[in-house]
Every structure is written in C-alpha cells, then in structure tokens.
N, CA, C and O of each residue as an XYZ file, in Angstrom:
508
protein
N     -86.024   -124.984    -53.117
C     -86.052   -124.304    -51.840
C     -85.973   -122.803    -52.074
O     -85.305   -122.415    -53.032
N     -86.648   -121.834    -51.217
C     -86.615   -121.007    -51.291
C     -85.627   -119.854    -50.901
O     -84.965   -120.216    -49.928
N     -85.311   -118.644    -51.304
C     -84.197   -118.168    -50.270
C     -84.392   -117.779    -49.064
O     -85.043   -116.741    -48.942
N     -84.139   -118.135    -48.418
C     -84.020   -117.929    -46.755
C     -84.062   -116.643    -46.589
O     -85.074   -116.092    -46.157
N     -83.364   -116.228    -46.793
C     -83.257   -114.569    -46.575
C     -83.888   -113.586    -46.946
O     -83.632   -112.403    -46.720
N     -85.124   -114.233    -47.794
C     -86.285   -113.290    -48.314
C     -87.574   -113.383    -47.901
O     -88.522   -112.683    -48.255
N     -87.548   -114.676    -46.802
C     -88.748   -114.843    -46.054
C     -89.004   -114.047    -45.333
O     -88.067   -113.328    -44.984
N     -90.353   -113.777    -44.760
C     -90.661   -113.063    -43.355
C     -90.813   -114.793    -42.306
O     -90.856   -116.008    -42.497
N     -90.843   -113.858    -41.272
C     -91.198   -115.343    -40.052
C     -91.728   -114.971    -38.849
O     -91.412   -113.863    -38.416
N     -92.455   -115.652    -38.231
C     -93.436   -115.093    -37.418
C     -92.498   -116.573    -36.018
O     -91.798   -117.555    -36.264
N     -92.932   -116.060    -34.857
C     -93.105   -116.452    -33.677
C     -93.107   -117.573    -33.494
O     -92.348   -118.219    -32.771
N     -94.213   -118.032    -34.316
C     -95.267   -118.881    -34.702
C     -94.090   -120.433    -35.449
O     -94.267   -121.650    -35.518
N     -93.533   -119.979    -35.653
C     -92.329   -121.046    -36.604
C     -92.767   -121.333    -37.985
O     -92.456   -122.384    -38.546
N     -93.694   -120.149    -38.703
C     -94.030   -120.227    -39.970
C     -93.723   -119.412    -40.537
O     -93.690   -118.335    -39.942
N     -93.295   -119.443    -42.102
C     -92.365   -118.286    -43.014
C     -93.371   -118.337    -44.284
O     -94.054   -119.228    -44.790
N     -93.099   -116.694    -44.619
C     -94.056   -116.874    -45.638
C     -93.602   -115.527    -46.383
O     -93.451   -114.410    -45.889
N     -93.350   -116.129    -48.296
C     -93.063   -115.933    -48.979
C     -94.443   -114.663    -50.085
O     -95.549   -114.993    -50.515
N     -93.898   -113.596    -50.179
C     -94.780   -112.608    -51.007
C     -94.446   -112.838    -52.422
O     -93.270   -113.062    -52.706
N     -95.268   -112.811    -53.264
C     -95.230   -112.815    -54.739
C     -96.364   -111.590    -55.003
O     -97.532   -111.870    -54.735
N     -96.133   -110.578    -55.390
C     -97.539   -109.714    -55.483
C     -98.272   -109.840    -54.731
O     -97.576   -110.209    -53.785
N     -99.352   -109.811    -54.356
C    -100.571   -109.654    -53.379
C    -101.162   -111.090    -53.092
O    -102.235   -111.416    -52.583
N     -99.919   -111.983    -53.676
C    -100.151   -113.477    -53.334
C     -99.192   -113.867    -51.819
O     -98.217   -113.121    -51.904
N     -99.087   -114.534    -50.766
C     -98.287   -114.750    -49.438
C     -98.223   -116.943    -49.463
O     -99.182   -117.655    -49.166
N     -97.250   -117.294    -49.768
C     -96.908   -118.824    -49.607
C     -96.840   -118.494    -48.160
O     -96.196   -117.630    -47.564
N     -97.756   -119.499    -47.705
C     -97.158   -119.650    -46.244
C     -96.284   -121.224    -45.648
O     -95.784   -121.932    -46.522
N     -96.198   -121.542    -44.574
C     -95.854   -122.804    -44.420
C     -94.756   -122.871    -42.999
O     -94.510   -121.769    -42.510
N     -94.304   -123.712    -42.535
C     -93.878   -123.848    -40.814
C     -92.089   -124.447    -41.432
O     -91.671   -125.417    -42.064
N     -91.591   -123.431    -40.909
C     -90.245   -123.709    -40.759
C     -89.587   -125.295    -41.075
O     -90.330   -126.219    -40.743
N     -88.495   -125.603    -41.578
C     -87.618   -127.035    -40.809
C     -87.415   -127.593    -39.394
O     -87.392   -128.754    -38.987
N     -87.248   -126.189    -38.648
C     -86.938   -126.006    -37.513
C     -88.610   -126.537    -37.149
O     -88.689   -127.760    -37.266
N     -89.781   -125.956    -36.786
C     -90.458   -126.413    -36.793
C     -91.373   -127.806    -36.849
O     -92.129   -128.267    -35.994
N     -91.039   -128.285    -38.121
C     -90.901   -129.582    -38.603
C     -90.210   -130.542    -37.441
O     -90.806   -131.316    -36.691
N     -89.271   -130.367    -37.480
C     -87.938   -130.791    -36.612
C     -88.614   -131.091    -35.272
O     -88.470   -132.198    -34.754
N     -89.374   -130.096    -34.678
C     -89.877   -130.173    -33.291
C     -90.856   -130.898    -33.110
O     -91.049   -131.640    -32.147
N     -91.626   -130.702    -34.154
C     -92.803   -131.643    -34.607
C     -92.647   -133.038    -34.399
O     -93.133   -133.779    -33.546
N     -91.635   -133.316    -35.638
C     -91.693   -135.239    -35.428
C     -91.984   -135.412    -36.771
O     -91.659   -134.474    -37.500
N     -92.488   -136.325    -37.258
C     -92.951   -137.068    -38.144
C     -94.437   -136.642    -38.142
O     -95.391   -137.111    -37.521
N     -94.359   -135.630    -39.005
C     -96.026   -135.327    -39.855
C     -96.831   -136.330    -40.084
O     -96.405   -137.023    -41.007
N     -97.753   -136.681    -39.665
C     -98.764   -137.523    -40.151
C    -100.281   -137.239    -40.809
O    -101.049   -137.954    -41.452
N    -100.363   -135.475    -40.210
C    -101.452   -135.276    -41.362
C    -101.573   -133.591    -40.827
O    -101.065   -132.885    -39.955
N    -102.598   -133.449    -41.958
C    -102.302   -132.044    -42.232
C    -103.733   -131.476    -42.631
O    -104.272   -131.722    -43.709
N    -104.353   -130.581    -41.492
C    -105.748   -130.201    -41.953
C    -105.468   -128.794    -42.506
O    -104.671   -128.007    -41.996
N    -106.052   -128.611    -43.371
C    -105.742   -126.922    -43.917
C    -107.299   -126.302    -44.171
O    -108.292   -127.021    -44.062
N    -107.377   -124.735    -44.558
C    -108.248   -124.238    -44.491
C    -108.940   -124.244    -46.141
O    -108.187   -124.410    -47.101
N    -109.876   -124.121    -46.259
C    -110.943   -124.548    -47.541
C    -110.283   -123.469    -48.671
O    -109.904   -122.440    -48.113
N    -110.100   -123.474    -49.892
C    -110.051   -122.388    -50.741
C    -111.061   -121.569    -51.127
O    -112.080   -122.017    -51.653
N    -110.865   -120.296    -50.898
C    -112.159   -119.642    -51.259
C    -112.315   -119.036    -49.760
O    -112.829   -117.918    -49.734
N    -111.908   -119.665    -48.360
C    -112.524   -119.318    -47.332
C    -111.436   -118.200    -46.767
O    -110.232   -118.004    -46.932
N    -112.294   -117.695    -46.159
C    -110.697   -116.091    -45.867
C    -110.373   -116.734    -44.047
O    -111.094   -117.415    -43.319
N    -108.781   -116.060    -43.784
C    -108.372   -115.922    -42.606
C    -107.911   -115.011    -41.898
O    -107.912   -113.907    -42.442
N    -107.574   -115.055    -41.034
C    -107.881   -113.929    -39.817
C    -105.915   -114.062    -39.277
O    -105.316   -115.129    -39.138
N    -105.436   -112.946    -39.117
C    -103.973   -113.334    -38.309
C    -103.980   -113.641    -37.258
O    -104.969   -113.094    -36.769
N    -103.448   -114.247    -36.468
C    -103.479   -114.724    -35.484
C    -104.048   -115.912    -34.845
O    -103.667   -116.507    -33.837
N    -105.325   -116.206    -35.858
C    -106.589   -117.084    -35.668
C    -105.931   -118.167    -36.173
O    -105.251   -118.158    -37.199
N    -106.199   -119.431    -35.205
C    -105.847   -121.284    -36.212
C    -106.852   -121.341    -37.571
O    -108.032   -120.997    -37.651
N    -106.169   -121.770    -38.367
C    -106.705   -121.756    -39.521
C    -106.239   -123.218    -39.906
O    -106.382   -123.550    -41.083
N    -105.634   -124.220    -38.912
C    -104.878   -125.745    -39.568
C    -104.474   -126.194    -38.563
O    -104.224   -125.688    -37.469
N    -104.373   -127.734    -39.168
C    -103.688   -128.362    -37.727
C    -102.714   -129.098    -38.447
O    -102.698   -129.142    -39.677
N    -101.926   -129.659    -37.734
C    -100.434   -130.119    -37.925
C    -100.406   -131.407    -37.452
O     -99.408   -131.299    -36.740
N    -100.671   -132.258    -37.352
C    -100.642   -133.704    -36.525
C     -99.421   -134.438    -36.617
O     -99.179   -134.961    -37.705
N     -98.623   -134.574    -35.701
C     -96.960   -135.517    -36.155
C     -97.172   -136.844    -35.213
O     -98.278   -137.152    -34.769
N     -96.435   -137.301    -35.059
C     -95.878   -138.489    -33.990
C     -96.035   -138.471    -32.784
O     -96.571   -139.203    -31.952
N     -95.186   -136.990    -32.789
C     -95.047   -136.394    -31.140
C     -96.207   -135.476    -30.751
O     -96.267   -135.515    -29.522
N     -97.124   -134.695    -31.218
C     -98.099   -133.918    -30.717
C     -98.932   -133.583    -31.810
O     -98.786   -134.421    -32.700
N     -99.674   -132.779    -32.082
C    -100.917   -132.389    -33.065
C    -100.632   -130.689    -32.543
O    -100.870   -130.347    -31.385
N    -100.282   -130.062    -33.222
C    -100.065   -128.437    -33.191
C    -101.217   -127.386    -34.228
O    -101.546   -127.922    -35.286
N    -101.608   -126.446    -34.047
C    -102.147   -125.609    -34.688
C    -101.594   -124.745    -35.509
O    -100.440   -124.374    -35.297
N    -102.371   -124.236    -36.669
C    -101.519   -123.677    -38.093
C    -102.660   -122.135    -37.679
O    -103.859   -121.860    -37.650
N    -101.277   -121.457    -37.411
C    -101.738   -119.883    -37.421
C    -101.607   -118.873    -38.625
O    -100.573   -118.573    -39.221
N    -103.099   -118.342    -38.884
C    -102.462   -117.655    -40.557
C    -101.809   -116.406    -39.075
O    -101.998   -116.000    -37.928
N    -100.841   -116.316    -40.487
C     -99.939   -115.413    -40.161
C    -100.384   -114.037    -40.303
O    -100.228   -113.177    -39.435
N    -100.796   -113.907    -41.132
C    -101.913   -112.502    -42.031
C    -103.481   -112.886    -42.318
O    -104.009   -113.997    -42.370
N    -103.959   -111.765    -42.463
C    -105.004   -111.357    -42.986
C    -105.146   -111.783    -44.464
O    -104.300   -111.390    -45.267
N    -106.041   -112.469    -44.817
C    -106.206   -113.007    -46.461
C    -107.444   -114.283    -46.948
O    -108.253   -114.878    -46.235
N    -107.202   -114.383    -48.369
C    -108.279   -115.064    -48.732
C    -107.256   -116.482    -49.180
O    -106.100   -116.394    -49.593
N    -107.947   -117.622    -48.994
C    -106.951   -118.420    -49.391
C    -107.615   -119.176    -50.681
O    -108.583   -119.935    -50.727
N    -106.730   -118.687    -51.736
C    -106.129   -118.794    -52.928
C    -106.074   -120.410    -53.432
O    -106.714   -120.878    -54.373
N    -105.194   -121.086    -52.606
C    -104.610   -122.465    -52.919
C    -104.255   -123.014    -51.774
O    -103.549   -122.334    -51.030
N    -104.695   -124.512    -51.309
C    -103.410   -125.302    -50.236
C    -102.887   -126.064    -51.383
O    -102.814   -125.912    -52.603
N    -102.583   -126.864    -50.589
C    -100.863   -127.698    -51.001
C    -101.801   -129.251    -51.217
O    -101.934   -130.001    -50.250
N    -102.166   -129.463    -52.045
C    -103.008   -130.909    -52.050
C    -101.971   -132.244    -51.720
O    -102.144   -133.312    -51.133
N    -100.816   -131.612    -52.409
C     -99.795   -132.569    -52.230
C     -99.778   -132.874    -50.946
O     -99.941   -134.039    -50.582
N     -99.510   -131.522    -49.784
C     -99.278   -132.129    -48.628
C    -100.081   -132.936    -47.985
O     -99.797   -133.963    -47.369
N    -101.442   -132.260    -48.205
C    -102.847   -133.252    -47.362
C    -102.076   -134.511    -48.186
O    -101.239   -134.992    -47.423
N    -102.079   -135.139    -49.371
C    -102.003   -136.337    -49.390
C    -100.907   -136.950    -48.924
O    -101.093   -138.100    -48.527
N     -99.642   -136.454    -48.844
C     -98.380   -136.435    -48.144
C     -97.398   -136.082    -47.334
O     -96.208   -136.021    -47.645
N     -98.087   -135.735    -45.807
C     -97.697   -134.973    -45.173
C     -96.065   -134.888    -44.697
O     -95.287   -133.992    -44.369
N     -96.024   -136.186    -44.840
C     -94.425   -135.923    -44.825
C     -93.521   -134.851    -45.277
O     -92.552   -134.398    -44.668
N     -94.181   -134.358    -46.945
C     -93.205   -133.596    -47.372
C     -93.231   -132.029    -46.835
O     -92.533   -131.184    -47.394
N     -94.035   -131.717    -45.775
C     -93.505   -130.612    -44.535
C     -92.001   -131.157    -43.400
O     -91.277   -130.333    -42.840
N     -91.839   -132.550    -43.296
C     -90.810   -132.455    -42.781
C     -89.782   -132.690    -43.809
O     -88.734   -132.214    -43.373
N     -89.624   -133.143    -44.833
C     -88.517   -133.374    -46.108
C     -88.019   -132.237    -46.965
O     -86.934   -132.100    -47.530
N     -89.352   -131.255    -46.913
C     -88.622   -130.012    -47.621
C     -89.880   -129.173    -47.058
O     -90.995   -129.613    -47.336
N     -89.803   -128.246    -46.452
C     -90.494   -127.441    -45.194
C     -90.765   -126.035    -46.382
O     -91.872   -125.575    -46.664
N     -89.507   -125.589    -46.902
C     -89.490   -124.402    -47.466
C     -89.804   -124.498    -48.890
O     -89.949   -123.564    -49.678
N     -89.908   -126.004    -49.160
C     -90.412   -125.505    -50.508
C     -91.374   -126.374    -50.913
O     -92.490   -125.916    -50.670
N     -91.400   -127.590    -51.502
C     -92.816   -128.694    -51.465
C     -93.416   -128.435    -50.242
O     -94.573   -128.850    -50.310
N     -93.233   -128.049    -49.381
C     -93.876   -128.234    -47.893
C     -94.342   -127.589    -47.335
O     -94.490   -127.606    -46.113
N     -94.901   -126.421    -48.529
C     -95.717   -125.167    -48.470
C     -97.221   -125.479    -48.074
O     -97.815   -126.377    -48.671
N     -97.822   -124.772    -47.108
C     -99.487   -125.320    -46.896
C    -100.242   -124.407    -48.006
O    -100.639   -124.728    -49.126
N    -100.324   -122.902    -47.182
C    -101.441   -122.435    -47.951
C    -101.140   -121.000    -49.085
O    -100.317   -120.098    -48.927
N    -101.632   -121.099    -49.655
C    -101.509   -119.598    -50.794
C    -102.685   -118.562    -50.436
O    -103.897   -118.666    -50.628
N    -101.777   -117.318    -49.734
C    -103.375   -116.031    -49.624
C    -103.249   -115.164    -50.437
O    -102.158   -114.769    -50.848
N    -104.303   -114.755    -50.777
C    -104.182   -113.385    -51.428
C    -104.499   -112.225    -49.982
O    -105.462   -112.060    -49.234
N    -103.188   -111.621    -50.097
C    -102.912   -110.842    -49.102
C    -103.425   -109.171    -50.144
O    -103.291   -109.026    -51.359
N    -104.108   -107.955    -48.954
C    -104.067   -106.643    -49.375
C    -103.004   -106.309    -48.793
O    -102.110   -105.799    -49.469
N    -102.846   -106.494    -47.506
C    -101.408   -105.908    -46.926
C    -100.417   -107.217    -46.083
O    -100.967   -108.280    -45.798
N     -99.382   -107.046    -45.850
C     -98.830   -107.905    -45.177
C     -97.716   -107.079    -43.663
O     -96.507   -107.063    -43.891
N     -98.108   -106.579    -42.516
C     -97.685   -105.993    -41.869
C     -96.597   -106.209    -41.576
O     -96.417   -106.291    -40.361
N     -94.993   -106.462    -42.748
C     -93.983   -106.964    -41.707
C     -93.310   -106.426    -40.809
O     -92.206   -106.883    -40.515
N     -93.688   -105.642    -40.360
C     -93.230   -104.853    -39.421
C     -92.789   -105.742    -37.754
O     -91.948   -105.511    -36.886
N     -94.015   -106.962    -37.957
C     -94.190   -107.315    -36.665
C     -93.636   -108.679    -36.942
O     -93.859   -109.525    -36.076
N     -92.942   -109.044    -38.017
C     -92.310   -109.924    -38.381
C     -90.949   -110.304    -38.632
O     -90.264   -109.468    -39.223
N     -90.425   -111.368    -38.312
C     -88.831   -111.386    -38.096
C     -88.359   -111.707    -39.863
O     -89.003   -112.014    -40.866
N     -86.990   -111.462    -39.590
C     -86.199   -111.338    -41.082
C     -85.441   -113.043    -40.786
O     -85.779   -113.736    -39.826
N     -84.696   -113.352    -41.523
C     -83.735   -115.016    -41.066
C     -82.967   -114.801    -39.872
O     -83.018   -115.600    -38.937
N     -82.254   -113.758    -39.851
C     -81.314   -113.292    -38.675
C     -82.202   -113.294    -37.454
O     -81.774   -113.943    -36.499
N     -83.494   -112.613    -37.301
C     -84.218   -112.589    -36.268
C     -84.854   -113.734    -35.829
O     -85.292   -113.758    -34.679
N     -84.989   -114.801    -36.649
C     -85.378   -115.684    -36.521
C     -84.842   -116.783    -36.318
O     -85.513   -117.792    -36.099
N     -83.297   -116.777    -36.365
C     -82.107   -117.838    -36.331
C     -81.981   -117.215    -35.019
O     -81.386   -118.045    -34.333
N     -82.246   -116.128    -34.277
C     -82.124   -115.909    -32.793
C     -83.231   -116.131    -31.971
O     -83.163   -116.218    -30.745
N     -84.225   -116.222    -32.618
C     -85.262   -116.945    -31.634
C     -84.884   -118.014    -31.660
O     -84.879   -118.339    -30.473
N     -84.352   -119.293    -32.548
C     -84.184   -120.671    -32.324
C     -82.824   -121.027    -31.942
O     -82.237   -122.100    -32.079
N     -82.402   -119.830    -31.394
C     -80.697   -120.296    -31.059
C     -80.282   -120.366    -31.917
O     -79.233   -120.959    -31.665
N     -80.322   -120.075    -33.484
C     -79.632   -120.749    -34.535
C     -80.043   -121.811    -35.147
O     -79.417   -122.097    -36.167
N     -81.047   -122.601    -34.793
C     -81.623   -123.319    -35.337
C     -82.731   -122.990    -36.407
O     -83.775   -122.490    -35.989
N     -82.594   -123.217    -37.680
C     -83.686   -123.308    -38.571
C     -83.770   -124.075    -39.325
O     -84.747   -124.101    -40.073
C-alpha cells in the first residue's frame, strides 16, 4: 500500500501517485466501498493519450457501472492487466494492486488537487 499522505486526489474519488514524469492512477477504498463489488473494469489502450477531465474507463460493480476520469493530461504508459482480469482487486487493495492506469505525465497541476486531509473532508473522514 501506498502512503496516503503522498497521494494527490481529485473530486473524482481517484488518487494518483507521481514517480518522475510517470502518474499511478486508480479510485480510492472509499470509492471502492461505494461502488460494491467490482465486476469489471474497462481501461484505456496503452499507447493511447488522455485528456483531464475526459472518461477514459469504466468501473462496473454490483451496485452501478461508474466512469474512470483521467485525472491529468497524459499518455498511457501501462494498465493494470491484473485488474481487467481481476477486478476485484480494486475493492481488496484500492491503493496498491488496485492501481488502473500508468501516464506519462509533462505536468501534473496539483494545485487543483486535494492532499489526504482534504480529501478525508470531502468524505467525512471516510477513505
């Protein structure tokens, strides 16, 4: 698992981890949690770039089918093959096997992005 406190987090209930000009992205516990029981997981092609704000994935659980917003601007690098074949492990470990996609980010604006604290107050405390 990753440290909590070094994520950025968006609105969106997805956190995403910088390594150099590389960005892990992926949807909260909390998230997960609201979700239900994952049952599948469409992600965006490698090689194909995304847009912030724009759905770039879908989320399909038990309880509803939700959309995967890149968070940033980027080229995507890597998904998570594991998850397409096992979607579960977005609700079993969210922050770390349960990573979707890898971008290669030029910039990452966090400006417009919450820290854990900001983000444990959008969910009441829940994450």
């Amino acid at each position: 698992m990753a440290d909590l406190t070094s994520l950025h987090y968006t609105a969106e209930h997805e956190w995403i981890a910088l390594d150099g000009d590389v960005a892990t992205i992926g949807i909260t516990d909390y998230a997960a949690d609201q979700l239900g029981d994952v049952v599948f997981v469409d992600l965006p092609a490698v090689g194909s770039t995304v847009t912030a704000g724009q759905v770039c994935g879908e989320i399909e659980s038990t309880k509803s089918v939700g959309e995967l917003y890149a968070p940033v601007d980027g080229e995507v690098v890597e998904i998570n093959d594991d998850v397409v074949a096992d979607p579960s492990r977005v609700n079993s470990d969210a922050f770390g096997d349960g990573w979707l996609i890898k971008l290669r980010v030029a910039d990452v604006p966090v400006d417009g992005m919450l820290d854990r604290d900001g983000y444990l107050a959008l969910t009441g405390g829940e994450a």
